[in-house]
mmCIF file of C-alpha atoms in Angstrom:
data_model
loop_
_atom_site.group_PDB
_atom_site.id
_atom_site.type_symbol
_atom_site.label_atom_id
_atom_site.label_comp_id
_atom_site.label_asym_id
_atom_site.label_seq_id
_atom_site.Cartn_x
_atom_site.Cartn_y
_atom_site.Cartn_z
ATOM 1 C CA UNK A 203 13.759 -66.364 -24.078
ATOM 2 C CA UNK A 204 17.146 -68.005 -24.367
ATOM 3 C CA UNK A 205 17.365 -67.195 -28.099
ATOM 4 C CA UNK A 206 15.368 -65.560 -30.852
ATOM 5 C CA UNK A 207 12.138 -67.246 -31.927
ATOM 6 C CA UNK A 208 12.454 -68.604 -35.470
ATOM 7 C CA UNK A 209 10.013 -69.929 -38.032
ATOM 8 C CA UNK A 210 11.375 -73.416 -37.485
ATOM 9 C CA UNK A 211 10.452 -73.237 -33.791
ATOM 10 C CA UNK A 212 6.904 -72.177 -34.643
ATOM 11 C CA UNK A 213 6.506 -74.989 -37.163
ATOM 12 C CA UNK A 214 7.815 -77.620 -34.749
ATOM 13 C CA UNK A 215 5.597 -76.350 -31.902
ATOM 14 C CA UNK A 216 2.551 -76.209 -34.159
ATOM 15 C CA UNK A 217 3.231 -79.715 -35.433
ATOM 16 C CA UNK A 218 3.565 -81.030 -31.878
ATOM 17 C CA UNK A 219 0.307 -79.350 -30.814
ATOM 18 C CA UNK A 220 -1.519 -80.619 -33.927
ATOM 19 C CA UNK A 221 -0.196 -84.108 -33.302
ATOM 20 C CA UNK A 222 -1.494 -83.989 -29.724
ATOM 21 C CA UNK A 223 -4.947 -82.811 -30.850
ATOM 22 C CA UNK A 224 -5.097 -85.420 -33.635
ATOM 23 C CA UNK A 225 -4.070 -88.152 -31.208
ATOM 24 C CA UNK A 226 -6.765 -87.039 -28.771
ATOM 25 C CA UNK A 227 -9.452 -87.178 -31.464
ATOM 26 C CA UNK A 228 -8.320 -90.589 -32.695
ATOM 27 C CA UNK A 229 -8.227 -91.968 -29.180
ATOM 28 C CA UNK A 230 -11.726 -90.631 -28.508
ATOM 29 C CA UNK A 231 -13.051 -92.349 -31.640
ATOM 30 C CA UNK A 232 -11.297 -95.591 -30.668
ATOM 31 C CA UNK A 233 -12.707 -95.448 -27.140
ATOM 32 C CA UNK A 234 -16.203 -94.798 -28.504
ATOM 33 C CA UNK A 235 -15.893 -97.951 -30.608
ATOM 34 C CA UNK A 236 -14.594 -99.826 -27.576
ATOM 35 C CA UNK A 237 -17.544 -98.547 -25.517
ATOM 36 C CA UNK A 238 -20.031 -100.105 -27.954
ATOM 37 C CA UNK A 239 -18.409 -103.489 -27.441
ATOM 38 C CA UNK A 240 -18.264 -102.989 -23.667
ATOM 39 C CA UNK A 241 -22.039 -102.516 -23.514
ATOM 40 C CA UNK A 242 -22.503 -106.028 -24.878
ATOM 41 C CA UNK A 243 -20.807 -107.636 -21.894
ATOM 42 C CA UNK A 244 -22.622 -108.622 -18.714
ATOM 43 C CA UNK A 245 -20.301 -106.720 -16.395
ATOM 44 C CA UNK A 246 -21.224 -103.046 -16.125
ATOM 45 C CA UNK A 247 -17.825 -102.059 -14.731
ATOM 46 C CA UNK A 248 -16.156 -102.018 -18.158
ATOM 47 C CA UNK A 249 -18.757 -99.481 -19.350
ATOM 48 C CA UNK A 250 -17.796 -97.191 -16.472
ATOM 49 C CA UNK A 251 -14.069 -97.521 -17.172
ATOM 50 C CA UNK A 252 -14.377 -96.892 -20.909
ATOM 51 C CA UNK A 253 -16.661 -93.872 -20.421
ATOM 52 C CA UNK A 254 -14.194 -92.384 -17.947
ATOM 53 C CA UNK A 255 -11.212 -93.011 -20.236
ATOM 54 C CA UNK A 256 -13.026 -91.215 -23.042
ATOM 55 C CA UNK A 257 -12.739 -88.016 -21.013
ATOM 56 C CA UNK A 258 -9.186 -88.347 -19.656
ATOM 57 C CA UNK A 259 -7.219 -89.923 -22.522
ATOM 58 C CA UNK A 260 -7.898 -87.201 -25.157
ATOM 59 C CA UNK A 261 -6.997 -84.503 -22.635
ATOM 60 C CA UNK A 262 -3.813 -86.354 -21.754
ATOM 61 C CA UNK A 263 -2.845 -86.473 -25.447
ATOM 62 C CA UNK A 264 -3.517 -82.745 -25.837
ATOM 63 C CA UNK A 265 -1.484 -81.966 -22.711
ATOM 64 C CA UNK A 266 1.355 -84.059 -24.125
ATOM 65 C CA UNK A 267 1.216 -82.084 -27.360
ATOM 66 C CA UNK A 268 1.295 -78.806 -25.427
ATOM 67 C CA UNK A 269 4.256 -80.015 -23.386
ATOM 68 C CA UNK A 270 6.129 -80.972 -26.569
ATOM 69 C CA UNK A 271 5.282 -77.623 -28.157
ATOM 70 C CA UNK A 272 6.530 -75.792 -25.065
ATOM 71 C CA UNK A 273 9.788 -77.721 -25.138
ATOM 72 C CA UNK A 274 10.302 -76.781 -28.788
ATOM 73 C CA UNK A 275 9.942 -73.036 -28.106
ATOM 74 C CA UNK A 276 12.929 -71.069 -26.777
ATOM 75 C CA UNK A 277 11.402 -70.220 -23.381
ATOM 76 C CA UNK A 278 13.474 -69.460 -20.345
ATOM 77 C CA UNK A 279 13.819 -72.112 -17.654
ATOM 78 C CA UNK A 280 11.391 -70.276 -15.373
ATOM 79 C CA UNK A 281 8.689 -69.918 -18.025
ATOM 80 C CA UNK A 282 9.123 -73.498 -19.153
ATOM 81 C CA UNK A 283 8.901 -74.735 -15.583
ATOM 82 C CA UNK A 284 5.714 -72.721 -14.967
ATOM 83 C CA UNK A 285 4.124 -73.975 -18.170
ATOM 84 C CA UNK A 286 4.992 -77.582 -17.353
ATOM 85 C CA UNK A 287 3.654 -77.149 -13.828
ATOM 86 C CA UNK A 288 0.395 -75.708 -15.178
ATOM 87 C CA UNK A 289 0.010 -78.590 -17.595
ATOM 88 C CA UNK A 290 0.791 -81.065 -14.814
ATOM 89 C CA UNK A 291 -1.847 -79.516 -12.562
ATOM 90 C CA UNK A 292 -4.381 -79.628 -15.402
ATOM 91 C CA UNK A 293 -3.597 -83.274 -16.035
ATOM 92 C CA UNK A 294 -3.847 -84.087 -12.313
ATOM 93 C CA UNK A 295 -7.247 -82.403 -12.100
ATOM 94 C CA UNK A 296 -8.543 -84.298 -15.115
ATOM 95 C CA UNK A 297 -7.098 -87.536 -13.744
ATOM 96 C CA UNK A 298 -8.632 -86.920 -10.323
ATOM 97 C CA UNK A 299 -12.078 -86.272 -11.753
ATOM 98 C CA UNK A 300 -11.744 -89.353 -13.935
ATOM 99 C CA UNK A 301 -10.566 -91.514 -11.037
ATOM 100 C CA UNK A 302 -13.471 -90.294 -8.900
ATOM 101 C CA UNK A 303 -15.863 -91.087 -11.720
ATOM 102 C CA UNK A 304 -14.420 -94.567 -12.315
ATOM 103 C CA UNK A 305 -14.214 -95.599 -8.666
ATOM 104 C CA UNK A 306 -17.673 -94.213 -7.879
ATOM 105 C CA UNK A 307 -19.132 -96.042 -10.873
ATOM 106 C CA UNK A 308 -17.488 -99.308 -9.808
ATOM 107 C CA UNK A 309 -18.833 -98.890 -6.270
ATOM 108 C CA UNK A 310 -22.348 -98.331 -7.626
ATOM 109 C CA UNK A 311 -21.980 -101.333 -9.924
ATOM 110 C CA UNK A 312 -20.873 -103.485 -7.001
ATOM 111 C CA UNK A 313 -23.800 -102.269 -4.876
ATOM 112 C CA UNK A 314 -26.260 -103.083 -7.646
ATOM 113 C CA UNK A 315 -24.818 -106.556 -8.188
ATOM 114 C CA UNK A 316 -24.966 -107.321 -4.470
ATOM 115 C CA UNK A 317 -28.530 -106.103 -3.965
ATOM 116 C CA UNK A 318 -29.854 -107.268 -7.335
ATOM 117 C CA UNK A 319 -32.028 -104.196 -7.863
ATOM 118 C CA UNK A 320 -31.965 -101.069 -9.962
ATOM 119 C CA UNK A 321 -31.504 -98.762 -6.994
ATOM 120 C CA UNK A 322 -28.089 -98.214 -5.431
ATOM 121 C CA UNK A 323 -26.739 -97.321 -2.043
ATOM 122 C CA UNK A 324 -25.253 -93.886 -2.790
ATOM 123 C CA UNK A 325 -23.722 -93.470 0.653
ATOM 124 C CA UNK A 326 -20.620 -95.483 -0.314
ATOM 125 C CA UNK A 327 -20.426 -93.745 -3.694
ATOM 126 C CA UNK A 328 -20.544 -90.285 -2.081
ATOM 127 C CA UNK A 329 -17.889 -91.157 0.489
ATOM 128 C CA UNK A 330 -15.651 -92.602 -2.221
ATOM 129 C CA UNK A 331 -16.044 -89.522 -4.428
ATOM 130 C CA UNK A 332 -15.186 -87.158 -1.554
ATOM 131 C CA UNK A 333 -12.081 -89.142 -0.575
ATOM 132 C CA UNK A 334 -10.722 -89.291 -4.137
ATOM 133 C CA UNK A 335 -11.347 -85.581 -4.782
ATOM 134 C CA UNK A 336 -9.700 -84.643 -1.469
ATOM 135 C CA UNK A 337 -6.582 -86.691 -2.317
ATOM 136 C CA UNK A 338 -6.414 -85.124 -5.766
ATOM 137 C CA UNK A 339 -6.692 -81.639 -4.242
ATOM 138 C CA UNK A 340 -3.794 -82.377 -1.878
ATOM 139 C CA UNK A 341 -1.667 -83.661 -4.784
ATOM 140 C CA UNK A 342 -2.365 -80.440 -6.717
ATOM 141 C CA UNK A 343 -1.278 -78.317 -3.757
ATOM 142 C CA UNK A 344 1.891 -80.358 -3.374
ATOM 143 C CA UNK A 345 2.606 -79.963 -7.116
ATOM 144 C CA UNK A 346 2.234 -76.191 -6.838
ATOM 145 C CA UNK A 347 4.767 -76.155 -4.020
ATOM 146 C CA UNK A 348 2.254 -75.406 -1.267
ATOM 147 C CA UNK A 349 2.947 -77.227 1.994
ATOM 148 C CA UNK A 350 -0.042 -79.317 3.039
ATOM 149 C CA UNK A 351 1.126 -79.953 6.623
ATOM 150 C CA UNK A 352 -0.393 -76.707 8.026
ATOM 151 C CA UNK A 353 -3.559 -77.394 6.058
ATOM 152 C CA UNK A 354 -3.892 -80.874 7.545
ATOM 153 C CA UNK A 355 -3.352 -79.455 11.029
ATOM 154 C CA UNK A 356 -6.034 -76.818 10.476
ATOM 155 C CA UNK A 357 -8.392 -79.438 9.104
ATOM 156 C CA UNK A 358 -7.832 -81.594 12.196
ATOM 157 C CA UNK A 359 -8.691 -78.737 14.578
ATOM 158 C CA UNK A 360 -11.582 -77.540 12.437
ATOM 159 C CA UNK A 361 -12.854 -81.068 11.992
ATOM 160 C CA UNK A 362 -13.435 -81.365 15.732
ATOM 161 C CA UNK A 363 -15.574 -78.222 15.729
ATOM 162 C CA UNK A 364 -17.489 -79.406 12.667
ATOM 163 C CA UNK A 365 -18.076 -82.812 14.284
ATOM 164 C CA UNK A 366 -19.586 -81.139 17.348
ATOM 165 C CA UNK A 367 -21.793 -78.917 15.201
ATOM 166 C CA UNK A 368 -22.973 -81.756 12.965
ATOM 167 C CA UNK A 369 -23.673 -84.471 15.508
ATOM 168 C CA UNK A 370 -27.044 -85.438 14.004
ATOM 169 C CA UNK A 371 -25.654 -85.509 10.475
ATOM 170 C CA UNK A 372 -22.692 -87.651 11.491
ATOM 171 C CA UNK A 373 -24.984 -89.948 13.474
ATOM 172 C CA UNK A 374 -27.073 -90.511 10.349
ATOM 173 C CA UNK A 375 -23.925 -91.029 8.270
ATOM 174 C CA UNK A 376 -22.436 -93.712 10.519
ATOM 175 C CA UNK A 377 -25.848 -95.305 11.038
ATOM 176 C CA UNK A 378 -26.241 -95.658 7.272
ATOM 177 C CA UNK A 379 -22.775 -97.184 6.949
ATOM 178 C CA UNK A 380 -23.580 -99.605 9.794
ATOM 179 C CA UNK A 381 -26.894 -100.646 8.250
ATOM 180 C CA UNK A 382 -25.300 -101.371 4.873
ATOM 181 C CA UNK A 383 -22.220 -103.043 6.330
ATOM 182 C CA UNK A 384 -24.308 -105.358 8.506
ATOM 183 C CA UNK A 385 -26.494 -106.202 5.469
ATOM 184 C CA UNK A 386 -29.669 -105.997 7.530
ATOM 185 C CA UNK A 387 -31.217 -103.716 4.903
ATOM 186 C CA UNK A 388 -30.284 -103.379 1.241
ATOM 187 C CA UNK A 389 -31.860 -101.383 -1.597
ATOM 188 C CA UNK A 390 -34.797 -103.368 -2.963
ATOM 189 C CA UNK A 391 -35.830 -104.897 0.374
ATOM 190 C CA UNK A 392 -39.403 -104.530 1.593
ATOM 191 C CA UNK A 393 -39.360 -103.363 5.215
ATOM 192 C CA UNK A 394 -41.898 -102.386 7.874
ATOM 193 C CA UNK A 395 -40.965 -100.255 10.875
ATOM 194 C CA UNK A 396 -42.564 -100.526 14.294
ATOM 195 C CA UNK A 397 -43.848 -96.969 13.795
ATOM 196 C CA UNK A 398 -45.929 -98.151 10.805
ATOM 197 C CA UNK A 399 -43.908 -97.001 7.774
ATOM 198 C CA UNK A 400 -43.379 -99.702 5.177
ATOM 199 C CA UNK A 401 -42.299 -100.058 1.562
ATOM 200 C CA UNK A 402 -39.409 -100.862 -0.761
ATOM 201 C CA UNK A 403 -36.008 -99.389 0.091
ATOM 202 C CA UNK A 404 -35.029 -97.243 -2.889
ATOM 203 C CA UNK A 405 -31.767 -95.764 -1.656
ATOM 204 C CA UNK A 406 -29.622 -95.335 1.452
ATOM 205 C CA UNK A 407 -27.598 -92.117 1.250
ATOM 206 C CA UNK A 408 -25.380 -90.256 3.713
ATOM 207 C CA UNK A 409 -28.324 -88.799 5.675
ATOM 208 C CA UNK A 410 -31.529 -90.785 5.189
ATOM 209 C CA UNK A 411 -33.155 -93.852 3.728
ATOM 210 C CA UNK A 412 -35.724 -93.461 0.953
ATOM 211 C CA UNK A 413 -38.625 -95.930 1.090
ATOM 212 C CA UNK A 414 -41.198 -96.204 -1.707
ATOM 213 C CA UNK A 415 -44.639 -97.281 -0.553
ATOM 214 C CA UNK A 416 -46.955 -99.452 -2.637
ATOM 215 C CA UNK A 417 -48.915 -96.269 -3.410
ATOM 216 C CA UNK A 418 -45.715 -94.902 -5.057
ATOM 217 C CA UNK A 419 -45.219 -92.277 -2.336
ATOM 218 C CA UNK A 420 -41.729 -91.772 -0.914
ATOM 219 C CA UNK A 421 -41.053 -91.912 2.822
ATOM 220 C CA UNK A 422 -37.819 -90.296 4.012
ATOM 221 C CA UNK A 423 -36.453 -91.963 7.173
ATOM 222 C CA UNK A 424 -33.303 -90.689 8.953
ATOM 223 C CA UNK A 425 -30.656 -93.398 9.126
ATOM 224 C CA UNK A 426 -30.318 -93.047 12.901
ATOM 225 C CA UNK A 427 -34.041 -93.735 13.311
ATOM 226 C CA UNK A 428 -33.827 -96.728 10.964
ATOM 227 C CA UNK A 429 -30.941 -98.208 12.939
ATOM 228 C CA UNK A 430 -32.629 -97.617 16.308
ATOM 229 C CA UNK A 431 -36.127 -98.963 15.699
ATOM 230 C CA UNK A 432 -37.703 -102.402 15.470
ATOM 231 C CA UNK A 433 -38.001 -103.426 11.857
ATOM 232 C CA UNK A 434 -39.316 -106.380 9.871
ATOM 233 C CA UNK A 435 -37.532 -107.179 6.626
ATOM 234 C CA UNK A 436 -39.815 -109.215 4.365
ATOM 235 C CA UNK A 437 -37.027 -109.868 1.837
ATOM 236 C CA UNK A 438 -34.416 -111.438 4.104
ATOM 237 C CA UNK A 439 -33.247 -114.092 4.670
ATOM 238 C CA UNK A 440 -35.214 -115.032 1.548
ATOM 239 C CA UNK A 441 -37.642 -113.196 -0.685
ATOM 240 C CA UNK A 442 -40.278 -115.935 -0.812
ATOM 241 C CA UNK A 443 -42.793 -115.933 2.026
ATOM 242 C CA UNK A 444 -46.020 -117.567 3.194
ATOM 243 C CA UNK A 445 -49.273 -115.694 3.698
ATOM 244 C CA UNK A 446 -52.298 -116.738 5.747
ATOM 245 C CA UNK A 447 -55.936 -116.444 4.643
ATOM 246 C CA UNK A 448 -58.671 -116.993 7.248
ATOM 247 C CA UNK A 449 -61.793 -118.933 6.065
ATOM 248 C CA UNK A 450 -64.854 -120.338 7.827
ATOM 249 C CA UNK A 451 -67.524 -122.897 6.907
ATOM 250 C CA UNK A 452 -70.784 -123.966 8.535
ATOM 251 C CA UNK A 453 -71.066 -126.644 11.198
ATOM 252 C CA UNK A 454 -73.041 -128.865 8.823
ATOM 253 C CA UNK A 455 -70.096 -129.057 6.367
ATOM 254 C CA UNK A 456 -68.086 -132.209 5.693
ATOM 255 C CA UNK A 457 -64.613 -131.074 6.765
ATOM 256 C CA UNK A 458 -62.828 -133.740 4.714
ATOM 257 C CA UNK A 459 -64.648 -132.498 1.625
ATOM 258 C CA UNK A 460 -63.903 -128.872 2.547
ATOM 259 C CA UNK A 461 -60.215 -129.627 2.948
ATOM 260 C CA UNK A 462 -60.013 -131.469 -0.366
ATOM 261 C CA UNK A 463 -61.810 -128.729 -2.330
ATOM 262 C CA UNK A 464 -59.771 -125.949 -0.726
ATOM 263 C CA UNK A 465 -56.526 -127.785 -1.461
ATOM 264 C CA UNK A 466 -57.499 -128.102 -5.137
ATOM 265 C CA UNK A 467 -58.221 -124.363 -5.335
ATOM 266 C CA UNK A 468 -54.867 -123.536 -3.715
ATOM 267 C CA UNK A 469 -53.041 -125.791 -6.192
ATOM 268 C CA UNK A 470 -54.737 -124.133 -9.170
ATOM 269 C CA UNK A 471 -53.907 -120.621 -7.907
ATOM 270 C CA UNK A 472 -50.272 -121.548 -7.264
ATOM 271 C CA UNK A 473 -49.985 -122.861 -10.819
ATOM 272 C CA UNK A 474 -51.925 -120.233 -12.778
ATOM 273 C CA UNK A 475 -51.150 -116.897 -11.099
ATOM 274 C CA UNK A 476 -47.850 -115.117 -11.716
ATOM 275 C CA UNK A 477 -45.924 -114.393 -8.545
ATOM 276 C CA UNK A 478 -47.131 -117.563 -6.815
ATOM 277 C CA UNK A 479 -44.932 -120.566 -6.033
ATOM 278 C CA UNK A 480 -45.913 -123.552 -8.211
ATOM 279 C CA UNK A 481 -44.025 -125.992 -5.970
ATOM 280 C CA UNK A 482 -45.778 -124.737 -2.816
ATOM 281 C CA UNK A 483 -47.512 -127.540 -0.940
ATOM 282 C CA UNK A 484 -51.143 -126.584 -0.183
ATOM 283 C CA UNK A 485 -51.881 -126.430 3.531
ATOM 284 C CA UNK A 486 -55.271 -126.161 5.295
ATOM 285 C CA UNK A 487 -55.396 -126.046 9.097
ATOM 286 C CA UNK A 488 -58.654 -126.091 11.091
ATOM 287 C CA UNK A 489 -58.309 -124.260 14.387
ATOM 288 C CA UNK A 490 -61.475 -122.676 15.843
ATOM 289 C CA UNK A 491 -65.076 -123.543 16.770
ATOM 290 C CA UNK A 492 -66.618 -120.113 16.287
ATOM 291 C CA UNK A 493 -70.056 -118.758 17.076
ATOM 292 C CA UNK A 494 -71.466 -119.617 13.680
ATOM 293 C CA UNK A 495 -68.661 -121.362 11.791
ATOM 294 C CA UNK A 496 -65.623 -123.588 11.969
ATOM 295 C CA UNK A 497 -62.582 -121.458 11.237
ATOM 296 C CA UNK A 498 -59.459 -122.604 9.431
ATOM 297 C CA UNK A 499 -56.334 -121.072 7.894
ATOM 298 C CA UNK A 500 -55.158 -121.501 4.314
ATOM 299 C CA UNK A 501 -51.400 -121.054 3.754
ATOM 300 C CA UNK A 502 -50.329 -119.690 0.360
ATOM 301 C CA UNK A 503 -46.799 -119.227 -1.025
ATOM 302 C CA UNK A 504 -45.822 -116.002 -2.822
ATOM 303 C CA UNK A 505 -42.640 -114.947 -4.564
ATOM 304 C CA UNK A 506 -42.332 -111.548 -2.887
ATOM 305 C CA UNK A 507 -44.291 -109.240 -0.619
ATOM 306 C CA UNK A 508 -46.335 -107.236 -3.143
ATOM 307 C CA UNK A 509 -47.531 -110.411 -4.936
ATOM 308 C CA UNK A 510 -49.709 -111.385 -1.978
ATOM 309 C CA UNK A 511 -52.521 -108.953 -2.820
ATOM 310 C CA UNK A 512 -53.066 -110.287 -6.329
ATOM 311 C CA UNK A 513 -52.821 -113.904 -5.147
ATOM 312 C CA UNK A 514 -55.276 -113.353 -2.257
ATOM 313 C CA UNK A 515 -57.664 -111.650 -4.650
ATOM 314 C CA UNK A 516 -57.655 -114.535 -7.110
ATOM 315 C CA UNK A 517 -57.780 -117.195 -4.379
ATOM 316 C CA UNK A 518 -60.848 -115.724 -2.666
ATOM 317 C CA UNK A 519 -62.702 -115.428 -5.974
ATOM 318 C CA UNK A 520 -61.963 -118.992 -6.993
ATOM 319 C CA UNK A 521 -62.681 -120.398 -3.548
ATOM 320 C CA UNK A 522 -66.049 -118.648 -3.336
ATOM 321 C CA UNK A 523 -67.028 -119.879 -6.798
ATOM 322 C CA UNK A 524 -65.931 -123.437 -6.025
ATOM 323 C CA UNK A 525 -67.743 -123.502 -2.659
ATOM 324 C CA UNK A 526 -70.977 -122.422 -4.355
ATOM 325 C CA UNK A 527 -70.573 -125.180 -6.936
ATOM 326 C CA UNK A 528 -69.868 -127.794 -4.251
ATOM 327 C CA UNK A 529 -72.666 -126.639 -1.957
ATOM 328 C CA UNK A 530 -70.330 -125.639 0.845
ATOM 329 C CA UNK A 531 -71.890 -122.904 2.924
ATOM 330 C CA UNK A 532 -69.951 -119.933 4.306
ATOM 331 C CA UNK A 533 -72.307 -118.678 7.020
ATOM 332 C CA UNK A 534 -72.600 -115.043 7.893
ATOM 333 C CA UNK A 535 -72.217 -114.162 11.582
ATOM 334 C CA UNK A 536 -75.599 -114.467 13.330
ATOM 335 C CA UNK A 537 -76.810 -113.697 16.819
ATOM 336 C CA UNK A 538 -79.997 -115.001 18.452
ATOM 337 C CA UNK A 539 -81.725 -112.596 20.822
ATOM 338 C CA UNK A 540 -84.340 -114.015 23.246
ATOM 339 C CA UNK A 541 -86.913 -111.560 24.643
ATOM 340 C CA UNK A 542 -88.605 -112.443 27.921
ATOM 341 C CA UNK A 543 -91.831 -110.617 28.854
ATOM 342 C CA UNK A 544 -92.367 -110.077 32.610
ATOM 343 C CA UNK A 545 -95.735 -109.503 34.412
ATOM 344 C CA UNK A 546 -96.732 -105.877 34.776
ATOM 345 C CA UNK A 547 -96.746 -104.733 38.402
ATOM 346 C CA UNK A 548 -99.701 -102.475 39.275
ATOM 347 C CA UNK A 549 -99.047 -99.549 41.583
ATOM 348 C CA UNK A 550 -102.186 -98.403 43.432
ATOM 349 C CA UNK A 551 -103.019 -94.713 43.476
ATOM 350 C CA UNK A 552 -104.651 -93.067 46.499
ATOM 351 C CA UNK A 553 -107.425 -90.552 46.142
ATOM 352 C CA UNK A 554 -107.681 -87.529 48.417
ATOM 353 C CA UNK A 555 -109.088 -84.019 48.753
ATOM 354 C CA UNK A 556 -107.197 -80.793 48.559
ATOM 355 C CA UNK A 557 -107.893 -78.353 51.351
ATOM 356 C CA UNK A 558 -108.015 -74.793 49.962
ATOM 357 C CA UNK A 559 -108.831 -73.122 53.288
ATOM 358 C CA UNK A 560 -106.447 -70.265 54.033
#
């Protein structure tokens, strides 16, 4: 110490530390009140910012109180410098973690607002978190007086070896970034791969894409496979789609009457069933003279892919009931087999004797 520690020094240092702690508690209470008001807004980004500030601002106030208390005590220049450096490193670490939390939360919020679903594309959030933490780590090393130039050189050489060892992982990483950047697939889309897997995209992370089937099972698809296969996206360019239902009536039916009745049933289903499109124009198209019926296609409009099963179910029930009431026959497949009996051909048998003489 430069001089003898006195009671006045202890009182001043204690007051500075108490003031820092009191300021941290008051700021935390104020930020909690601010967070309640932030939840009432439509934008979710302010919730992320306020929650992150609740963790960094009180610690910053406490670090300020510690710094003031240290300055009030008669430490030597070396001790004071070490204490200030320690407090600076602590504040940088807290700030780095807070910045990573804020930026990652904003990226997730942006992903949710773009896709319009509850799920999020965590690949961008993970990359953002890693970049921010790495920058904060380098700042801490620089603050401690450690040169980061040799470390960056070693990371460059080691990164080449890691890239060679993790080719599949990096392929999945860049494939996921490409898929999201091209906006061919987003969380919430209903997709079907050429290999048969289909379902709602729940998440696209740094390695794979998670797809939830209608049975609530999860299918894990590597991003490289997703980017390199043929895929049908039933949500893009628009979520609404048309579905086809095949129907057949007997040859003795009045097709004008069949078309009118079917159109009325389609209109009622489009109006009454949730998930259907009320403004959809009913369409009936005759197309085939079959073996036992005249086939036609009914085109229905649905709001999104999974609605089609409920709408088909209700349409078939109502159509069958209406056809029975109108006397329209839906024939079952039949086959006529003609049997032709041919004359029996007689084959004469010859009689003979068996000679048993040795």
